Amino acid sequence: MAENLRKYTGGCHCGAVRFEVLAPVLLQVVECNCSICLKKQNHHFIVPAKHFTLLQGEDTLTTYTFNTHAARHRFCSVCGVQSFYQPRSNPDGRGVMPHCLDDFESLQFAERISFNGQQWDASIITRGEELRAMSRSGE
């Protein structure tokens, strides 16, 4: 992969859920305004699923789905924090919340991507390839 990757660690508030993720040094965060992302302020960056490893907490994770049930919103059943999820746009990837990474203060961000989730079907036509490319490993 041509981009510069770094290993990050993170987790939920109470520490029951821990993960590591291989992601670009310069993170590109997606801001979606669909009904759930807007309410949760679900800002995330997307990586290929194989670049995400759940280290602990599978037994404390709860999954929430709605509408098409394609997105799998997983959160800690102890503290309620969602630190990652499987996006509808990228079923082969993971959306990771940068604010749940251990070194949040030292993170570097690229320009944010706005995705109009309130008009999901139209937006995926115009922004879908850009989003789907985020979960490809460049092989």
JSON list of N, CA and C in Angstrom, two decimals, residues 8-68:
[
{"chain": "A", "resi": 8, "resn": "TYR", "atom": "N", "xyz": [-2.51, 2.04, 15.56]},
{"chain": "A", "resi": 8, "resn": "TYR", "atom": "CA", "xyz": [-3.14, 2.78, 16.65]},
{"chain": "A", "resi": 8, "resn": "TYR", "atom": "C", "xyz": [-3.80, 1.77, 17.59]},
{"chain": "A", "resi": 9, "resn": "THR", "atom": "N", "xyz": [-3.95, 2.15, 18.84]},
{"chain": "A", "resi": 9, "resn": "THR", "atom": "CA", "xyz": [-4.74, 1.36, 19.79]},
{"chain": "A", "resi": 9, "resn": "THR", "atom": "C", "xyz": [-5.83, 2.26, 20.35]},
{"chain": "A", "resi": 10, "resn": "GLY", "atom": "N", "xyz": [-6.91, 1.64, 20.78]},
{"chain": "A", "resi": 10, "resn": "GLY", "atom": "CA", "xyz": [-8.00, 2.42, 21.35]},
{"chain": "A", "resi": 10, "resn": "GLY", "atom": "C", "xyz": [-9.01, 1.52, 22.01]},
{"chain": "A", "resi": 11, "resn": "GLY", "atom": "N", "xyz": [-10.12, 2.13, 22.42]},
{"chain": "A", "resi": 11, "resn": "GLY", "atom": "CA", "xyz": [-11.16, 1.37, 23.08]},
{"chain": "A", "resi": 11, "resn": "GLY", "atom": "C", "xyz": [-12.27, 2.26, 23.60]},
{"chain": "A", "resi": 12, "resn": "CYS", "atom": "N", "xyz": [-13.12, 1.65, 24.38]},
{"chain": "A", "resi": 12, "resn": "CYS", "atom": "CA", "xyz": [-14.26, 2.35, 24.96]},
{"chain": "A", "resi": 12, "resn": "CYS", "atom": "C", "xyz": [-13.84, 3.09, 26.23]},
{"chain": "A", "resi": 13, "resn": "HIS", "atom": "N", "xyz": [-14.77, 3.75, 26.86]},
{"chain": "A", "resi": 13, "resn": "HIS", "atom": "CA", "xyz": [-14.48, 4.55, 28.05]},
{"chain": "A", "resi": 13, "resn": "HIS", "atom": "C", "xyz": [-14.05, 3.71, 29.25]},
{"chain": "A", "resi": 14, "resn": "CYS", "atom": "N", "xyz": [-14.75, 2.60, 29.49]},
{"chain": "A", "resi": 14, "resn": "CYS", "atom": "CA", "xyz": [-14.46, 1.80, 30.69]},
{"chain": "A", "resi": 14, "resn": "CYS", "atom": "C", "xyz": [-13.29, 0.83, 30.51]},
{"chain": "A", "resi": 15, "resn": "GLY", "atom": "N", "xyz": [-12.84, 0.65, 29.26]},
{"chain": "A", "resi": 15, "resn": "GLY", "atom": "CA", "xyz": [-11.70, -0.23, 29.00]},
{"chain": "A", "resi": 15, "resn": "GLY", "atom": "C", "xyz": [-12.06, -1.67, 28.72]},
{"chain": "A", "resi": 16, "resn": "ALA", "atom": "N", "xyz": [-13.34, -2.01, 28.75]},
{"chain": "A", "resi": 16, "resn": "ALA", "atom": "CA", "xyz": [-13.75, -3.39, 28.48]},
{"chain": "A", "resi": 16, "resn": "ALA", "atom": "C", "xyz": [-13.49, -3.77, 27.02]},
{"chain": "A", "resi": 17, "resn": "VAL", "atom": "N", "xyz": [-13.64, -2.81, 26.11]},
{"chain": "A", "resi": 17, "resn": "VAL", "atom": "CA", "xyz": [-13.40, -3.04, 24.68]},
{"chain": "A", "resi": 17, "resn": "VAL", "atom": "C", "xyz": [-12.08, -2.39, 24.30]},
{"chain": "A", "resi": 18, "resn": "ARG", "atom": "N", "xyz": [-11.19, -3.19, 23.73]},
{"chain": "A", "resi": 18, "resn": "ARG", "atom": "CA", "xyz": [-9.88, -2.69, 23.27]},
{"chain": "A", "resi": 18, "resn": "ARG", "atom": "C", "xyz": [-9.64, -3.21, 21.86]},
{"chain": "A", "resi": 19, "resn": "PHE", "atom": "N", "xyz": [-8.99, -2.39, 21.04]},
{"chain": "A", "resi": 19, "resn": "PHE", "atom": "CA", "xyz": [-8.71, -2.78, 19.66]},
{"chain": "A", "resi": 19, "resn": "PHE", "atom": "C", "xyz": [-7.40, -2.16, 19.21]},
{"chain": "A", "resi": 20, "resn": "GLU", "atom": "N", "xyz": [-6.90, -2.67, 18.09]},
{"chain": "A", "resi": 20, "resn": "GLU", "atom": "CA", "xyz": [-5.80, -2.01, 17.40]},
{"chain": "A", "resi": 20, "resn": "GLU", "atom": "C", "xyz": [-6.20, -1.91, 15.93]},
{"chain": "A", "resi": 21, "resn": "VAL", "atom": "N", "xyz": [-5.70, -0.88, 15.29]},
{"chain": "A", "resi": 21, "resn": "VAL", "atom": "CA", "xyz": [-6.07, -0.63, 13.91]},
{"chain": "A", "resi": 21, "resn": "VAL", "atom": "C", "xyz": [-4.86, -0.07, 13.16]},
{"chain": "A", "resi": 22, "resn": "LEU", "atom": "N", "xyz": [-4.67, -0.55, 11.95]},
{"chain": "A", "resi": 22, "resn": "LEU", "atom": "CA", "xyz": [-3.65, -0.05, 11.06]},
{"chain": "A", "resi": 22, "resn": "LEU", "atom": "C", "xyz": [-4.33, 0.95, 10.14]},
{"chain": "A", "resi": 23, "resn": "ALA", "atom": "N", "xyz": [-3.89, 2.21, 10.20]},
{"chain": "A", "resi": 23, "resn": "ALA", "atom": "CA", "xyz": [-4.57, 3.27, 9.45]},
{"chain": "A", "resi": 23, "resn": "ALA", "atom": "C", "xyz": [-3.54, 4.30, 9.00]},
{"chain": "A", "resi": 24, "resn": "PRO", "atom": "N", "xyz": [-3.91, 5.13, 8.05]},
{"chain": "A", "resi": 24, "resn": "PRO", "atom": "CA", "xyz": [-2.99, 6.17, 7.59]},
{"chain": "A", "resi": 24, "resn": "PRO", "atom": "C", "xyz": [-2.58, 7.11, 8.73]},
{"chain": "A", "resi": 25, "resn": "VAL", "atom": "N", "xyz": [-1.39, 7.64, 8.63]},
{"chain": "A", "resi": 25, "resn": "VAL", "atom": "CA", "xyz": [-0.92, 8.63, 9.61]},
{"chain": "A", "resi": 25, "resn": "VAL", "atom": "C", "xyz": [-1.82, 9.87, 9.54]},
{"chain": "A", "resi": 26, "resn": "LEU", "atom": "N", "xyz": [-2.19, 10.25, 8.33]},
{"chain": "A", "resi": 26, "resn": "LEU", "atom": "CA", "xyz": [-3.10, 11.38, 8.11]},
{"chain": "A", "resi": 26, "resn": "LEU", "atom": "C", "xyz": [-4.51, 10.81, 7.94]},
{"chain": "A", "resi": 27, "resn": "LEU", "atom": "N", "xyz": [-5.32, 10.89, 8.99]},
{"chain": "A", "resi": 27, "resn": "LEU", "atom": "CA", "xyz": [-6.65, 10.28, 9.00]},
{"chain": "A", "resi": 27, "resn": "LEU", "atom": "C", "xyz": [-7.66, 11.13, 8.24]},
{"chain": "A", "resi": 28, "resn": "GLN", "atom": "N", "xyz": [-8.46, 10.48, 7.42]},
{"chain": "A", "resi": 28, "resn": "GLN", "atom": "CA", "xyz": [-9.53, 11.17, 6.69]},
{"chain": "A", "resi": 28, "resn": "GLN", "atom": "C", "xyz": [-10.86, 10.78, 7.34]},
{"chain": "A", "resi": 29, "resn": "VAL", "atom": "N", "xyz": [-11.45, 11.71, 8.04]},
{"chain": "A", "resi": 29, "resn": "VAL", "atom": "CA", "xyz": [-12.66, 11.46, 8.83]},
{"chain": "A", "resi": 29, "resn": "VAL", "atom": "C", "xyz": [-13.90, 11.77, 8.02]},
{"chain": "A", "resi": 30, "resn": "VAL", "atom": "N", "xyz": [-14.87, 10.85, 8.13]},
{"chain": "A", "resi": 30, "resn": "VAL", "atom": "CA", "xyz": [-16.16, 11.01, 7.46]},
{"chain": "A", "resi": 30, "resn": "VAL", "atom": "C", "xyz": [-17.15, 11.55, 8.48]},
{"chain": "A", "resi": 31, "resn": "GLU", "atom": "N", "xyz": [-17.85, 12.60, 8.10]},
{"chain": "A", "resi": 31, "resn": "GLU", "atom": "CA", "xyz": [-18.93, 13.16, 8.91]},
{"chain": "A", "resi": 31, "resn": "GLU", "atom": "C", "xyz": [-20.23, 12.91, 8.17]},
{"chain": "A", "resi": 32, "resn": "CYS", "atom": "N", "xyz": [-21.05, 12.05, 8.72]},
{"chain": "A", "resi": 32, "resn": "CYS", "atom": "CA", "xyz": [-22.33, 11.68, 8.11]},
{"chain": "A", "resi": 32, "resn": "CYS", "atom": "C", "xyz": [-23.46, 12.33, 8.91]},
{"chain": "A", "resi": 33, "resn": "ASN", "atom": "N", "xyz": [-24.54, 12.66, 8.20]},
{"chain": "A", "resi": 33, "resn": "ASN", "atom": "CA", "xyz": [-25.69, 13.26, 8.88]},
{"chain": "A", "resi": 33, "resn": "ASN", "atom": "C", "xyz": [-26.93, 12.39, 8.79]},
{"chain": "A", "resi": 34, "resn": "CYS", "atom": "N", "xyz": [-26.74, 11.06, 8.63]},
{"chain": "A", "resi": 34, "resn": "CYS", "atom": "CA", "xyz": [-27.92, 10.19, 8.66]},
{"chain": "A", "resi": 34, "resn": "CYS", "atom": "C", "xyz": [-28.51, 10.24, 10.07]},
{"chain": "A", "resi": 35, "resn": "SER", "atom": "N", "xyz": [-29.65, 9.64, 10.27]},
{"chain": "A", "resi": 35, "resn": "SER", "atom": "CA", "xyz": [-30.36, 9.78, 11.54]},
{"chain": "A", "resi": 35, "resn": "SER", "atom": "C", "xyz": [-29.52, 9.34, 12.74]},
{"chain": "A", "resi": 36, "resn": "ILE", "atom": "N", "xyz": [-28.81, 8.25, 12.65]},
{"chain": "A", "resi": 36, "resn": "ILE", "atom": "CA", "xyz": [-28.04, 7.77, 13.81]},
{"chain": "A", "resi": 36, "resn": "ILE", "atom": "C", "xyz": [-26.71, 8.51, 13.96]},
{"chain": "A", "resi": 37, "resn": "CYS", "atom": "N", "xyz": [-26.04, 8.76, 12.84]},
{"chain": "A", "resi": 37, "resn": "CYS", "atom": "CA", "xyz": [-24.75, 9.47, 12.92]},
{"chain": "A", "resi": 37, "resn": "CYS", "atom": "C", "xyz": [-24.93, 10.89, 13.47]},
{"chain": "A", "resi": 38, "resn": "LEU", "atom": "N", "xyz": [-26.00, 11.53, 13.07]},
{"chain": "A", "resi": 38, "resn": "LEU", "atom": "CA", "xyz": [-26.27, 12.89, 13.55]},
{"chain": "A", "resi": 38, "resn": "LEU", "atom": "C", "xyz": [-26.50, 12.89, 15.05]},
{"chain": "A", "resi": 39, "resn": "LYS", "atom": "N", "xyz": [-27.30, 11.97, 15.55]},
{"chain": "A", "resi": 39, "resn": "LYS", "atom": "CA", "xyz": [-27.59, 11.93, 16.98]},
{"chain": "A", "resi": 39, "resn": "LYS", "atom": "C", "xyz": [-26.37, 11.54, 17.81]},
{"chain": "A", "resi": 40, "resn": "LYS", "atom": "N", "xyz": [-25.52, 10.65, 17.27]},
{"chain": "A", "resi": 40, "resn": "LYS", "atom": "CA", "xyz": [-24.35, 10.19, 18.02]},
{"chain": "A", "resi": 40, "resn": "LYS", "atom": "C", "xyz": [-23.09, 10.98, 17.70]},
{"chain": "A", "resi": 41, "resn": "GLN", "atom": "N", "xyz": [-23.17, 11.91, 16.72]},
{"chain": "A", "resi": 41, "resn": "GLN", "atom": "CA", "xyz": [-21.97, 12.61, 16.25]},
{"chain": "A", "resi": 41, "resn": "GLN", "atom": "C", "xyz": [-20.91, 11.58, 15.87]},
{"chain": "A", "resi": 42, "resn": "ASN", "atom": "N", "xyz": [-21.33, 10.64, 15.03]},
{"chain": "A", "resi": 42, "resn": "ASN", "atom": "CA", "xyz": [-20.53, 9.50, 14.62]},
{"chain": "A", "resi": 42, "resn": "ASN", "atom": "C", "xyz": [-19.51, 9.90, 13.55]},
{"chain": "A", "resi": 43, "resn": "HIS", "atom": "N", "xyz": [-18.45, 10.58, 13.96]},
{"chain": "A", "resi": 43, "resn": "HIS", "atom": "CA", "xyz": [-17.36, 10.92, 13.06]},
{"chain": "A", "resi": 43, "resn": "HIS", "atom": "C", "xyz": [-16.39, 9.75, 13.10]},
{"chain": "A", "resi": 44, "resn": "HIS", "atom": "N", "xyz": [-15.97, 9.27, 11.93]},
{"chain": "A", "resi": 44, "resn": "HIS", "atom": "CA", "xyz": [-15.16, 8.06, 11.87]},
{"chain": "A", "resi": 44, "resn": "HIS", "atom": "C", "xyz": [-14.25, 8.05, 10.65]},
{"chain": "A", "resi": 45, "resn": "PHE", "atom": "N", "xyz": [-13.21, 7.23, 10.71]},
{"chain": "A", "resi": 45, "resn": "PHE", "atom": "CA", "xyz": [-12.40, 6.95, 9.53]},
{"chain": "A", "resi": 45, "resn": "PHE", "atom": "C", "xyz": [-12.60, 5.47, 9.20]},
{"chain": "A", "resi": 46, "resn": "ILE", "atom": "N", "xyz": [-12.45, 5.13, 7.93]},
{"chain": "A", "resi": 46, "resn": "ILE", "atom": "CA", "xyz": [-12.75, 3.77, 7.48]},
{"chain": "A", "resi": 46, "resn": "ILE", "atom": "C", "xyz": [-11.46, 3.07, 7.07]},
{"chain": "A", "resi": 47, "resn": "VAL", "atom": "N", "xyz": [-11.35, 1.81, 7.50]},
{"chain": "A", "resi": 47, "resn": "VAL", "atom": "CA", "xyz": [-10.19, 0.97, 7.15]},
{"chain": "A", "resi": 47, "resn": "VAL", "atom": "C", "xyz": [-10.70, -0.39, 6.66]},
{"chain": "A", "resi": 48, "resn": "PRO", "atom": "N", "xyz": [-9.86, -1.12, 5.92]},
{"chain": "A", "resi": 48, "resn": "PRO", "atom": "CA", "xyz": [-10.23, -2.50, 5.58]},
{"chain": "A", "resi": 48, "resn": "PRO", "atom": "C", "xyz": [-10.41, -3.32, 6.86]},
{"chain": "A", "resi": 49, "resn": "ALA", "atom": "N", "xyz": [-11.37, -4.23, 6.87]},
{"chain": "A", "resi": 49, "resn": "ALA", "atom": "CA", "xyz": [-11.63, -5.04, 8.06]},
{"chain": "A", "resi": 49, "resn": "ALA", "atom": "C", "xyz": [-10.37, -5.77, 8.52]},
{"chain": "A", "resi": 50, "resn": "LYS", "atom": "N", "xyz": [-9.53, -6.19, 7.59]},
{"chain": "A", "resi": 50, "resn": "LYS", "atom": "CA", "xyz": [-8.32, -6.93, 7.97]},
{"chain": "A", "resi": 50, "resn": "LYS", "atom": "C", "xyz": [-7.30, -6.05, 8.68]},
{"chain": "A", "resi": 51, "resn": "HIS", "atom": "N", "xyz": [-7.49, -4.73, 8.67]},
{"chain": "A", "resi": 51, "resn": "HIS", "atom": "CA", "xyz": [-6.60, -3.81, 9.38]},
{"chain": "A", "resi": 51, "resn": "HIS", "atom": "C", "xyz": [-7.11, -3.49, 10.78]},
{"chain": "A", "resi": 52, "resn": "PHE", "atom": "N", "xyz": [-8.21, -4.12, 11.17]},
{"chain": "A", "resi": 52, "resn": "PHE", "atom": "CA", "xyz": [-8.80, -3.89, 12.49]},
{"chain": "A", "resi": 52, "resn": "PHE", "atom": "C", "xyz": [-8.78, -5.19, 13.28]},
{"chain": "A", "resi": 53, "resn": "THR", "atom": "N", "xyz": [-8.28, -5.13, 14.52]},
{"chain": "A", "resi": 53, "resn": "THR", "atom": "CA", "xyz": [-8.26, -6.31, 15.38]},
{"chain": "A", "resi": 53, "resn": "THR", "atom": "C", "xyz": [-8.88, -5.97, 16.71]},
{"chain": "A", "resi": 54, "resn": "LEU", "atom": "N", "xyz": [-9.94, -6.69, 17.07]},
{"chain": "A", "resi": 54, "resn": "LEU", "atom": "CA", "xyz": [-10.54, -6.55, 18.39]},
{"chain": "A", "resi": 54, "resn": "LEU", "atom": "C", "xyz": [-9.67, -7.34, 19.36]},
{"chain": "A", "resi": 55, "resn": "LEU", "atom": "N", "xyz": [-9.08, -6.68, 20.33]},
{"chain": "A", "resi": 55, "resn": "LEU", "atom": "CA", "xyz": [-8.18, -7.33, 21.28]},
{"chain": "A", "resi": 55, "resn": "LEU", "atom": "C", "xyz": [-8.92, -7.92, 22.46]},
{"chain": "A", "resi": 56, "resn": "GLN", "atom": "N", "xyz": [-9.97, -7.25, 22.89]},
{"chain": "A", "resi": 56, "resn": "GLN", "atom": "CA", "xyz": [-10.77, -7.76, 24.02]},
{"chain": "A", "resi": 56, "resn": "GLN", "atom": "C", "xyz": [-12.13, -7.10, 24.00]},
{"chain": "A", "resi": 57, "resn": "GLY", "atom": "N", "xyz": [-13.10, -7.77, 24.60]},
{"chain": "A", "resi": 57, "resn": "GLY", "atom": "CA", "xyz": [-14.42, -7.18, 24.80]},
{"chain": "A", "resi": 57, "resn": "GLY", "atom": "C", "xyz": [-15.52, -7.70, 23.90]},
{"chain": "A", "resi": 58, "resn": "GLU", "atom": "N", "xyz": [-15.25, -8.72, 23.09]},
{"chain": "A", "resi": 58, "resn": "GLU", "atom": "CA", "xyz": [-16.31, -9.26, 22.23]},
{"chain": "A", "resi": 58, "resn": "GLU", "atom": "C", "xyz": [-17.56, -9.59, 23.04]},
{"chain": "A", "resi": 59, "resn": "ASP", "atom": "N", "xyz": [-17.36, -10.11, 24.25]},
{"chain": "A", "resi": 59, "resn": "ASP", "atom": "CA", "xyz": [-18.48, -10.52, 25.09]},
{"chain": "A", "resi": 59, "resn": "ASP", "atom": "C", "xyz": [-19.24, -9.34, 25.71]},
{"chain": "A", "resi": 60, "resn": "THR", "atom": "N", "xyz": [-18.66, -8.13, 25.66]},
{"chain": "A", "resi": 60, "resn": "THR", "atom": "CA", "xyz": [-19.36, -6.97, 26.20]},
{"chain": "A", "resi": 60, "resn": "THR", "atom": "C", "xyz": [-19.97, -6.09, 25.11]},
{"chain": "A", "resi": 61, "resn": "LEU", "atom": "N", "xyz": [-19.74, -6.43, 23.85]},
{"chain": "A", "resi": 61, "resn": "LEU", "atom": "CA", "xyz": [-20.29, -5.64, 22.75]},
{"chain": "A", "resi": 61, "resn": "LEU", "atom": "C", "xyz": [-21.75, -5.99, 22.48]},
{"chain": "A", "resi": 62, "resn": "THR", "atom": "N", "xyz": [-22.53, -4.97, 22.24]},
{"chain": "A", "resi": 62, "resn": "THR", "atom": "CA", "xyz": [-23.92, -5.10, 21.84]},
{"chain": "A", "resi": 62, "resn": "THR", "atom": "C", "xyz": [-24.03, -4.52, 20.44]},
{"chain": "A", "resi": 63, "resn": "THR", "atom": "N", "xyz": [-24.86, -5.11, 19.61]},
{"chain": "A", "resi": 63, "resn": "THR", "atom": "CA", "xyz": [-25.01, -4.65, 18.22]},
{"chain": "A", "resi": 63, "resn": "THR", "atom": "C", "xyz": [-26.40, -4.06, 18.02]},
{"chain": "A", "resi": 64, "resn": "TYR", "atom": "N", "xyz": [-26.43, -2.90, 17.37]},
{"chain": "A", "resi": 64, "resn": "TYR", "atom": "CA", "xyz": [-27.69, -2.25, 17.02]},
{"chain": "A", "resi": 64, "resn": "TYR", "atom": "C", "xyz": [-27.74, -2.09, 15.50]},
{"chain": "A", "resi": 65, "resn": "THR", "atom": "N", "xyz": [-28.84, -2.50, 14.90]},
{"chain": "A", "resi": 65, "resn": "THR", "atom": "CA", "xyz": [-29.07, -2.29, 13.47]},
{"chain": "A", "resi": 65, "resn": "THR", "atom": "C", "xyz": [-30.46, -1.68, 13.30]},
{"chain": "A", "resi": 66, "resn": "PHE", "atom": "N", "xyz": [-30.70, -1.08, 12.17]},
{"chain": "A", "resi": 66, "resn": "PHE", "atom": "CA", "xyz": [-32.02, -0.52, 11.86]},
{"chain": "A", "resi": 66, "resn": "PHE", "atom": "C", "xyz": [-32.15, -0.39, 10.34]},
{"chain": "A", "resi": 67, "resn": "ASN", "atom": "N", "xyz": [-33.29, -0.05, 9.87]},
{"chain": "A", "resi": 67, "resn": "ASN", "atom": "CA", "xyz": [-33.58, 0.20, 8.46]},
{"chain": "A", "resi": 67, "resn": "ASN", "atom": "C", "xyz": [-33.12, -0.99, 7.60]},
{"chain": "A", "resi": 68, "resn": "THR", "atom": "N", "xyz": [-32.02, -0.86, 6.85]},
{"chain": "A", "resi": 68, "resn": "THR", "atom": "CA", "xyz": [-31.57, -1.95, 5.97]},
{"chain": "A", "resi": 68, "resn": "THR", "atom": "C", "xyz": [-30.80, -3.03, 6.74]}
]
